[in-house]
Short mmCIF file of C-alpha atoms in Angstrom, two decimals:
data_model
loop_
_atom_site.label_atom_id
_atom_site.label_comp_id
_atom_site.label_asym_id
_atom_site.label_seq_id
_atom_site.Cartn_x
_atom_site.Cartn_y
_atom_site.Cartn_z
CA UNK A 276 -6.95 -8.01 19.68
CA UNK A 277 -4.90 -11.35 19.89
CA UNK A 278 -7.60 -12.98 22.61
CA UNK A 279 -5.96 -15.76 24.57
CA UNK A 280 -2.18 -14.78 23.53
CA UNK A 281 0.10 -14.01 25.78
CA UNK A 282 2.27 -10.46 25.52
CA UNK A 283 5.85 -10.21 27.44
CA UNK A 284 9.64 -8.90 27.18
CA UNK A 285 11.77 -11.98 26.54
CA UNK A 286 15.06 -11.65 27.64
CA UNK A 287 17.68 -13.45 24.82
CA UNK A 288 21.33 -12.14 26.32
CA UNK A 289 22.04 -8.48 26.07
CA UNK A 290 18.70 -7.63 24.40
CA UNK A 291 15.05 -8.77 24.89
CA UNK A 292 12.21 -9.03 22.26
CA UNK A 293 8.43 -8.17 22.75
CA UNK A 294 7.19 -10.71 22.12
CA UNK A 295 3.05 -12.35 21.41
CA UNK A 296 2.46 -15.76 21.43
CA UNK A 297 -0.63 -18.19 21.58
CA UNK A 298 -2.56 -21.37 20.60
CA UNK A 299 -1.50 -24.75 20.27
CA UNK A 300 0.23 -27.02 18.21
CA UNK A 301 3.20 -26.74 16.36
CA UNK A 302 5.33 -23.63 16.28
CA UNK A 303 5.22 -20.67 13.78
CA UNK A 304 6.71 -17.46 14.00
CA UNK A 305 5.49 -14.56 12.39
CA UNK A 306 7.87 -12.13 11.35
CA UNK A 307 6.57 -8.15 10.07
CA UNK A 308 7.73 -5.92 8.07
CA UNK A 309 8.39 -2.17 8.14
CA UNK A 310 7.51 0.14 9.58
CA UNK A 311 4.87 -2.16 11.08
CA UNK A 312 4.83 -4.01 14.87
CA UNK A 313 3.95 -7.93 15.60
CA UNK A 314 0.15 -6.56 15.95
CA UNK A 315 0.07 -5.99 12.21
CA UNK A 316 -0.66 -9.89 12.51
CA UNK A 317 -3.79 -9.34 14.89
CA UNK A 318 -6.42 -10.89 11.97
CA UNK A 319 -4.29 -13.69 10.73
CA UNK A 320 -2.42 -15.09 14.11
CA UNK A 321 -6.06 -16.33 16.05
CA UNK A 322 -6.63 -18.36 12.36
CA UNK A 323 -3.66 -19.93 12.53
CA UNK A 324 -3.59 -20.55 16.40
CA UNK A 325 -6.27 -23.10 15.88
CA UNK A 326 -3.66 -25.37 14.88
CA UNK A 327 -0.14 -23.51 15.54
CA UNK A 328 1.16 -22.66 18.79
CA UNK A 329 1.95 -18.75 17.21
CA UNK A 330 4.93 -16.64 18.02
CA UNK A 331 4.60 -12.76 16.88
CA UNK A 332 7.43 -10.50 17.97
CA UNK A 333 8.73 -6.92 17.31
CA UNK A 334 11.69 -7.26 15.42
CA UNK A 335 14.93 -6.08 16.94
CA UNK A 336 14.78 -2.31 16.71
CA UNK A 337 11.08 -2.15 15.87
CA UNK A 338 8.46 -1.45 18.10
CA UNK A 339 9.38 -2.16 21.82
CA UNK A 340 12.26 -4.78 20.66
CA UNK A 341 15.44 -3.39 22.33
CA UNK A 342 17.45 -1.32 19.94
CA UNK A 343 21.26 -2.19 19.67
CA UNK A 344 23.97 -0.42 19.34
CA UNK A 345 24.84 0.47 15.35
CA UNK A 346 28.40 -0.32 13.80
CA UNK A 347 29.75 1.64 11.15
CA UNK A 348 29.12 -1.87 9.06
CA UNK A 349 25.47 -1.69 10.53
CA UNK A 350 26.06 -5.27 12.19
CA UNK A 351 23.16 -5.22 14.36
CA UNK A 352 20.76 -4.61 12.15
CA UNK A 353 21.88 -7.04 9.90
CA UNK A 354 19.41 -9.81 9.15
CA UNK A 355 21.79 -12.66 10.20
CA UNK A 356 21.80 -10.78 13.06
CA UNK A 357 18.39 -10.59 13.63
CA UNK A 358 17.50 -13.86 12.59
CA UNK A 359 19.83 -15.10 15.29
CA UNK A 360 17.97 -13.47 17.64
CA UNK A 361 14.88 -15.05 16.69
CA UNK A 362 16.63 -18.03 17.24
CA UNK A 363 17.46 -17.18 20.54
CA UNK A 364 13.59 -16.74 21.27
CA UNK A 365 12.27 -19.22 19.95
CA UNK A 366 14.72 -21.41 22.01
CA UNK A 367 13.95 -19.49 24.84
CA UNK A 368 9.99 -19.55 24.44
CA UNK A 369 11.01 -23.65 24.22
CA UNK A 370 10.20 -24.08 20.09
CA UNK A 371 13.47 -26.15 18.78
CA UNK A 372 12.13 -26.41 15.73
CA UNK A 373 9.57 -24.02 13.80
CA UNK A 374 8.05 -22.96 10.79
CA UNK A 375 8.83 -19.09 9.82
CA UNK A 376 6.83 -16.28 7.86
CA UNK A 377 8.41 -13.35 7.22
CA UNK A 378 6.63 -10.06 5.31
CA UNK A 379 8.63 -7.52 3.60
CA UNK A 380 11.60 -6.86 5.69
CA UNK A 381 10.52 -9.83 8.07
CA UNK A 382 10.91 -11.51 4.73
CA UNK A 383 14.81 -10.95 4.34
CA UNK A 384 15.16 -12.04 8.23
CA UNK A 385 12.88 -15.27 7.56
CA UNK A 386 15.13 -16.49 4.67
CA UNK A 387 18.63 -15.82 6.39
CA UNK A 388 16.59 -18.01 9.35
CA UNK A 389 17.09 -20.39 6.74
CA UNK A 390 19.64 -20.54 5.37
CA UNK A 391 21.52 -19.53 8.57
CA UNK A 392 20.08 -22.28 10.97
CA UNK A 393 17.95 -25.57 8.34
CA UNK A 394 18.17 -27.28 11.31
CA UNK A 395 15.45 -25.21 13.01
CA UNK A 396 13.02 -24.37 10.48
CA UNK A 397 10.78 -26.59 8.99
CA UNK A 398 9.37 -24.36 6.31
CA UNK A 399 9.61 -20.76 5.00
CA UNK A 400 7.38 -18.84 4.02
CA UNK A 401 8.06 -15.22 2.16
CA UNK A 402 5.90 -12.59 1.20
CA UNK A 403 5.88 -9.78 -1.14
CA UNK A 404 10.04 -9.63 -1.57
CA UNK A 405 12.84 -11.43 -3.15
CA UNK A 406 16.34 -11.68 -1.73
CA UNK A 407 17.82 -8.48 -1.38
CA UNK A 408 20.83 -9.58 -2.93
CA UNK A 409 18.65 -10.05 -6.30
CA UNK A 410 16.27 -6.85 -5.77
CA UNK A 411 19.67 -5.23 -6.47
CA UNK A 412 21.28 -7.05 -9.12
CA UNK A 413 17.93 -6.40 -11.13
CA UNK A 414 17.97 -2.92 -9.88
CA UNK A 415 17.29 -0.06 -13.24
CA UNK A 416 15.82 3.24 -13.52
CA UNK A 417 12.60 1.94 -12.65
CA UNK A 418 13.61 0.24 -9.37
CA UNK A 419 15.32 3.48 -8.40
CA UNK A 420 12.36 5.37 -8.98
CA UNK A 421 9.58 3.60 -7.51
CA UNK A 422 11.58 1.92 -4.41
CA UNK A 423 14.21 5.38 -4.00
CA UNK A 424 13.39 5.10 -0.08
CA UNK A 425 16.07 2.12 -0.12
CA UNK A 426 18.53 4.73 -1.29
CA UNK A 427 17.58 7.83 0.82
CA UNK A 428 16.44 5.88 3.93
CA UNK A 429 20.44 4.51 3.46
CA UNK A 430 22.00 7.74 3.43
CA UNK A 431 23.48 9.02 7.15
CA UNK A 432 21.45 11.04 9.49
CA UNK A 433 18.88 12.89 7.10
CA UNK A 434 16.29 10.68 6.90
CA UNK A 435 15.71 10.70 10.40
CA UNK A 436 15.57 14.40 10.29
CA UNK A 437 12.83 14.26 7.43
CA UNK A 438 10.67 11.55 9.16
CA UNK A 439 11.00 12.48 12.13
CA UNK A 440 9.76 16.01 11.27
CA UNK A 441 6.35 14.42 10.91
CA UNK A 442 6.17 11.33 10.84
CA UNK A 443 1.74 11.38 10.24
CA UNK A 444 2.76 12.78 6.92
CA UNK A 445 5.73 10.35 6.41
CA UNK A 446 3.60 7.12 6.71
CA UNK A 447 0.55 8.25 5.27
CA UNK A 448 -1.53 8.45 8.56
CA UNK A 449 -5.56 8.83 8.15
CA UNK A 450 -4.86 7.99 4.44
CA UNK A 451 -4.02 4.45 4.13
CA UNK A 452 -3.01 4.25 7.62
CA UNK A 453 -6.32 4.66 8.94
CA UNK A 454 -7.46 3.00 12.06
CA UNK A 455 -10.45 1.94 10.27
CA UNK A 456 -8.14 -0.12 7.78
CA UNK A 457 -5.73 -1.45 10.06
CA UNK A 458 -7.79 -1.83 13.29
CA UNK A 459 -7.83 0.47 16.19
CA UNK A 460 -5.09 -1.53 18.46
CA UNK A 461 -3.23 -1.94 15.53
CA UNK A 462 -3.23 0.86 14.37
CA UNK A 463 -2.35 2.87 18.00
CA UNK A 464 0.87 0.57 17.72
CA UNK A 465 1.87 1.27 14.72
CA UNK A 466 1.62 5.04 15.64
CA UNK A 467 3.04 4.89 18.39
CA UNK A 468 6.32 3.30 17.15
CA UNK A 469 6.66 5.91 14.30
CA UNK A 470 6.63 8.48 16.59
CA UNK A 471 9.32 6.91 18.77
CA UNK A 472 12.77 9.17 17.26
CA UNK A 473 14.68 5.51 18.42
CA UNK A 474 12.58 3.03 16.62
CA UNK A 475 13.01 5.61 12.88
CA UNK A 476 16.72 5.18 13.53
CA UNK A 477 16.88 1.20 14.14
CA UNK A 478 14.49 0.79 10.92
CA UNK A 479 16.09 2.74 9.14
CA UNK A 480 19.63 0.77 9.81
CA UNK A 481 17.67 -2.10 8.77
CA UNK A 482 17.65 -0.63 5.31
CA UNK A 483 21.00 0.55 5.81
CA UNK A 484 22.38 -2.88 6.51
CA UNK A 485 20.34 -4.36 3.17
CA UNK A 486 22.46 -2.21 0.71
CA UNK A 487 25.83 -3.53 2.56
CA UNK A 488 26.17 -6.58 4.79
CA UNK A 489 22.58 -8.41 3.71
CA UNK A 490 23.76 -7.96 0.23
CA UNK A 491 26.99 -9.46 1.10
CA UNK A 492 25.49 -12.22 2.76
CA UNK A 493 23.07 -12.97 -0.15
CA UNK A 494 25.81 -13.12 -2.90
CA UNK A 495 28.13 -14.77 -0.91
CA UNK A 496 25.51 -17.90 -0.73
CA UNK A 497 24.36 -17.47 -3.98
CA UNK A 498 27.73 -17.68 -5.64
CA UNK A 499 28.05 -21.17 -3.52
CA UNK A 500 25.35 -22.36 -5.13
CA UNK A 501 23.59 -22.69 -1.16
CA UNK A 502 19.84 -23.05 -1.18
CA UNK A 503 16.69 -23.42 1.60
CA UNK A 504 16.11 -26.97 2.20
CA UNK A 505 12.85 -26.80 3.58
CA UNK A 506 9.54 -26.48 1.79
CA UNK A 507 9.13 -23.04 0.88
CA UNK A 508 6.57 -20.81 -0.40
CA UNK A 509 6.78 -17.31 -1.99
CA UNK A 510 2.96 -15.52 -1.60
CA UNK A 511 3.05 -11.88 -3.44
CA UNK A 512 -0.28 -9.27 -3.42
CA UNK A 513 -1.63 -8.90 -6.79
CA UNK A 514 -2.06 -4.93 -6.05
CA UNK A 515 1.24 -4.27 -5.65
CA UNK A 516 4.42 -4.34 -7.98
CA UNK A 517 6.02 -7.45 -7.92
CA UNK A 518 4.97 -9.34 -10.80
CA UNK A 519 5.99 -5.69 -12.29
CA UNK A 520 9.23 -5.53 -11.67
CA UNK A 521 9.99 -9.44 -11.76
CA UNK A 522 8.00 -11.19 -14.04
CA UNK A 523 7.87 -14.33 -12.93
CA UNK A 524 8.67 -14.02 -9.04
CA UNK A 525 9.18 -18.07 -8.53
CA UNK A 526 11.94 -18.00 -11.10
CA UNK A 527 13.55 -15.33 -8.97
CA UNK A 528 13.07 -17.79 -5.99
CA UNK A 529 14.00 -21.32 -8.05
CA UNK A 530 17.81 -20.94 -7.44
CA UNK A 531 17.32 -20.41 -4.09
CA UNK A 532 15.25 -23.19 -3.01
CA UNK A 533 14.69 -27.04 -3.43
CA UNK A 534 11.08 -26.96 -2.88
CA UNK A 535 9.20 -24.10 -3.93
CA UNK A 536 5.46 -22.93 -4.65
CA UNK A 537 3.41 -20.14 -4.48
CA UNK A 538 1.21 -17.52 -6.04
CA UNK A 539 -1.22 -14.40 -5.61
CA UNK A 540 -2.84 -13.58 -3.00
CA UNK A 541 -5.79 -10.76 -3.88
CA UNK A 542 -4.94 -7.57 -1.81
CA UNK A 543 -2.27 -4.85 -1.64
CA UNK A 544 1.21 -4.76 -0.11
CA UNK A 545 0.00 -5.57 3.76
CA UNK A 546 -2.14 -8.71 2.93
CA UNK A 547 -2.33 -9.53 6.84
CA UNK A 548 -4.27 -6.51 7.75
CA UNK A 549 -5.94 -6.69 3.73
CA UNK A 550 -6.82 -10.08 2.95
CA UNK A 551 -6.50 -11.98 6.62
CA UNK A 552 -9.08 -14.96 5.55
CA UNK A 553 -7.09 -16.01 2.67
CA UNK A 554 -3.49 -15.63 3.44
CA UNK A 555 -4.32 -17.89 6.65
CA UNK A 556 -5.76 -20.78 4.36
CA UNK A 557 -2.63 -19.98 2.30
CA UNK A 558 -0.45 -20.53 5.19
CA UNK A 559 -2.72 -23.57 6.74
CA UNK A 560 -2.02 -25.29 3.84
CA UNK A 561 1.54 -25.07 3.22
CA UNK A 562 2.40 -25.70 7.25
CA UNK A 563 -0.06 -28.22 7.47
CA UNK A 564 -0.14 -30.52 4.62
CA UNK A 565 2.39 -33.59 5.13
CA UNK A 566 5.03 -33.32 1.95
CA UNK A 567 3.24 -36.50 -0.30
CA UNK A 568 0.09 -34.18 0.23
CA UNK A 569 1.21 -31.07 -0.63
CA UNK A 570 2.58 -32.52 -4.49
CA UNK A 571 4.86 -31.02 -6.53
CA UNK A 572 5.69 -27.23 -6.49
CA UNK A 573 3.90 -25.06 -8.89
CA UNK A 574 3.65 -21.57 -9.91
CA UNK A 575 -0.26 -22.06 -9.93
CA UNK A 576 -1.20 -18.64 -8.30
CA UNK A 577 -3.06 -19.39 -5.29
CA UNK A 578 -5.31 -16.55 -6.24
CA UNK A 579 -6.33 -16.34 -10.25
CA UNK A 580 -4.78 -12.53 -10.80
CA UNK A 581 -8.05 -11.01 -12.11
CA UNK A 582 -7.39 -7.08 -10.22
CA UNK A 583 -5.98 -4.67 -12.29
CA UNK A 584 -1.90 -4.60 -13.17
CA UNK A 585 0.00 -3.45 -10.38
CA UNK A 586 0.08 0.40 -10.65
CA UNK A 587 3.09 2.58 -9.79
CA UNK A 588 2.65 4.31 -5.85
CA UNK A 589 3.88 6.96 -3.57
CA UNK A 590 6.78 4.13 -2.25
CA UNK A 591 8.24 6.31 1.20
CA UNK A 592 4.10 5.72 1.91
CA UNK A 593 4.18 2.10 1.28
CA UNK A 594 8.12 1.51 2.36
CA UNK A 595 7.79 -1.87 1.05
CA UNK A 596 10.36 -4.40 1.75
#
């Protein structure tokens, strides 16, 4: 798994990141989602390192990422926060500028990167989420009852109780966690950072920070009228329920962006460990191609949608973003 990358700590002030990096080229960080590691990148980070010099950390609190301190406001786990320390690494790892792809909650931390600091990133790339801050303002009964692991994984000190209880059970281990699906290493990560009482905590004050501060943050740009300036692309799985709940995802996206694309991509929620070969052309193409060659944005899916409609799921399995 990740031949030719390079694993360390990186120290970035009072914390330090784990932190896998390789290739050549320029820069892209990779940015998971919960309650997955950096190795859920393992099939698509060796595609793209044939071109990119690619960065694939633990998020702060996930994994082995150092776990700060919580606030009553959840600060820490905020992801201004932990875009800033992304920042931090990438600056330390020598990248001053850098492209950024964020999955499900890496997703919320890629687009504060954004917005936070346009003059390091030099395109975004989301999948399989919209800003929190509009997940909630379209929130209804259905929302509630497909997604209600927002809302319990929110409330104080039970959750962790409940996962922690057994947390095989929790995240669906030997089901759809299998290390036959996401790939022995992988997988053993994975594991091994659900089963780590400190890691449930810090994800779950990731969620708790999304229904306070990160909502905060969102509106407060959004009623500004402030937007992404680079080129951005929104990628969403055509097995899972966003197209459900949204309709048209890129009109979600349009008021936060000036240059958007983007489309299907033919697998379920975790496309990196699902459909590997075609997310990385996906991504090739949008960090590669100079701006005259990549034309004008479109809401051409990149994949035609011929699976079935999204069907409703077990979501505390699936924790999506």
């Amino acid at each position: 798994m990740f031949e030719g990358f390079t694993l360390r700590q990186v120290s970035i002030g009072e914390a330090s990141l784990r932190v896998r990096y390789g290739g050549g080229g320029p820069p892209v960080l990779l940015l998971h989602g919960h309650p997955r590691t950096h190795t859920t990148w393992h099939r698509v980070a060796p595609l793209l390192a044939r071109r990119h010099t690619v960065v694939c950390p633990d998020l702060p609190g996930y994994g082995e990422s150092s776990k700060p301190v919580t606030d009553a406001e959840h600060t820490p786990y905020s992801k201004r926060a932990m875009a800033a320390a992304c920042a931090r690494l990438m600056h330390a790892l020598g990248h001053e500028r850098f492209a950024v792809v964020g999955h499900d909650r890496g997703g919320y931390v890629a687009l504060r990167l954004a917005l936070d600091h346009p003059d390091l990133v030099t395109a975004l790339t989301v999948l399989d989420g919209v800003p929190i801050g509009e997940a909630l303002a379209r929130c209804d009964a259905r929302f509630a009852s497909r997604w209600y692991h927002w809302f319990f994984f929110a409330q104080p000190a039970t959750p962790e109780r409940v996962i922690t209880a057994d947390p095989d059970a929790w995240y669906d281990v030997d089901a759809r966690n299998s290390p036959e699906r996401l790939g022995a290493e992988n997988f053993a990560d994975f594991r091994r950072a659900i089963h780590d009482p400190r890691t449930v905590h810090a994800m779950l004050e990731d969620y708790r920070a999304g229904l306070g501060i990160d909502r905060a943050h969102d509106d407060a740009d959004r009623s500004v009228g402030r937007r992404v300036t680079c080129p951005t692309m929104v990628l969403w799985a055509a097995r899972d329920d966003m197209e459900d709940l949204y309709g048209d995802v890129l009109e979600v996206w349009r008021p936060w962006t000036t240059e958007l694309r983007g489309g299907v991509i033919d697998s379920g929620h975790h496309m990196a460990e699902e459909a590997p070969d075609e997310l990385a052309r996906a991504l090739l193409a949008h960090l590669g191609a100079p701006a005259a060659a990549r034309g004008p944005a479109t809401t051409h899916p990149i994949h035609p949608p011929t699976s079935p409609a999204p069907r409703p799921r077990t979501p505390p399995r699936r924790a999506p973003s």
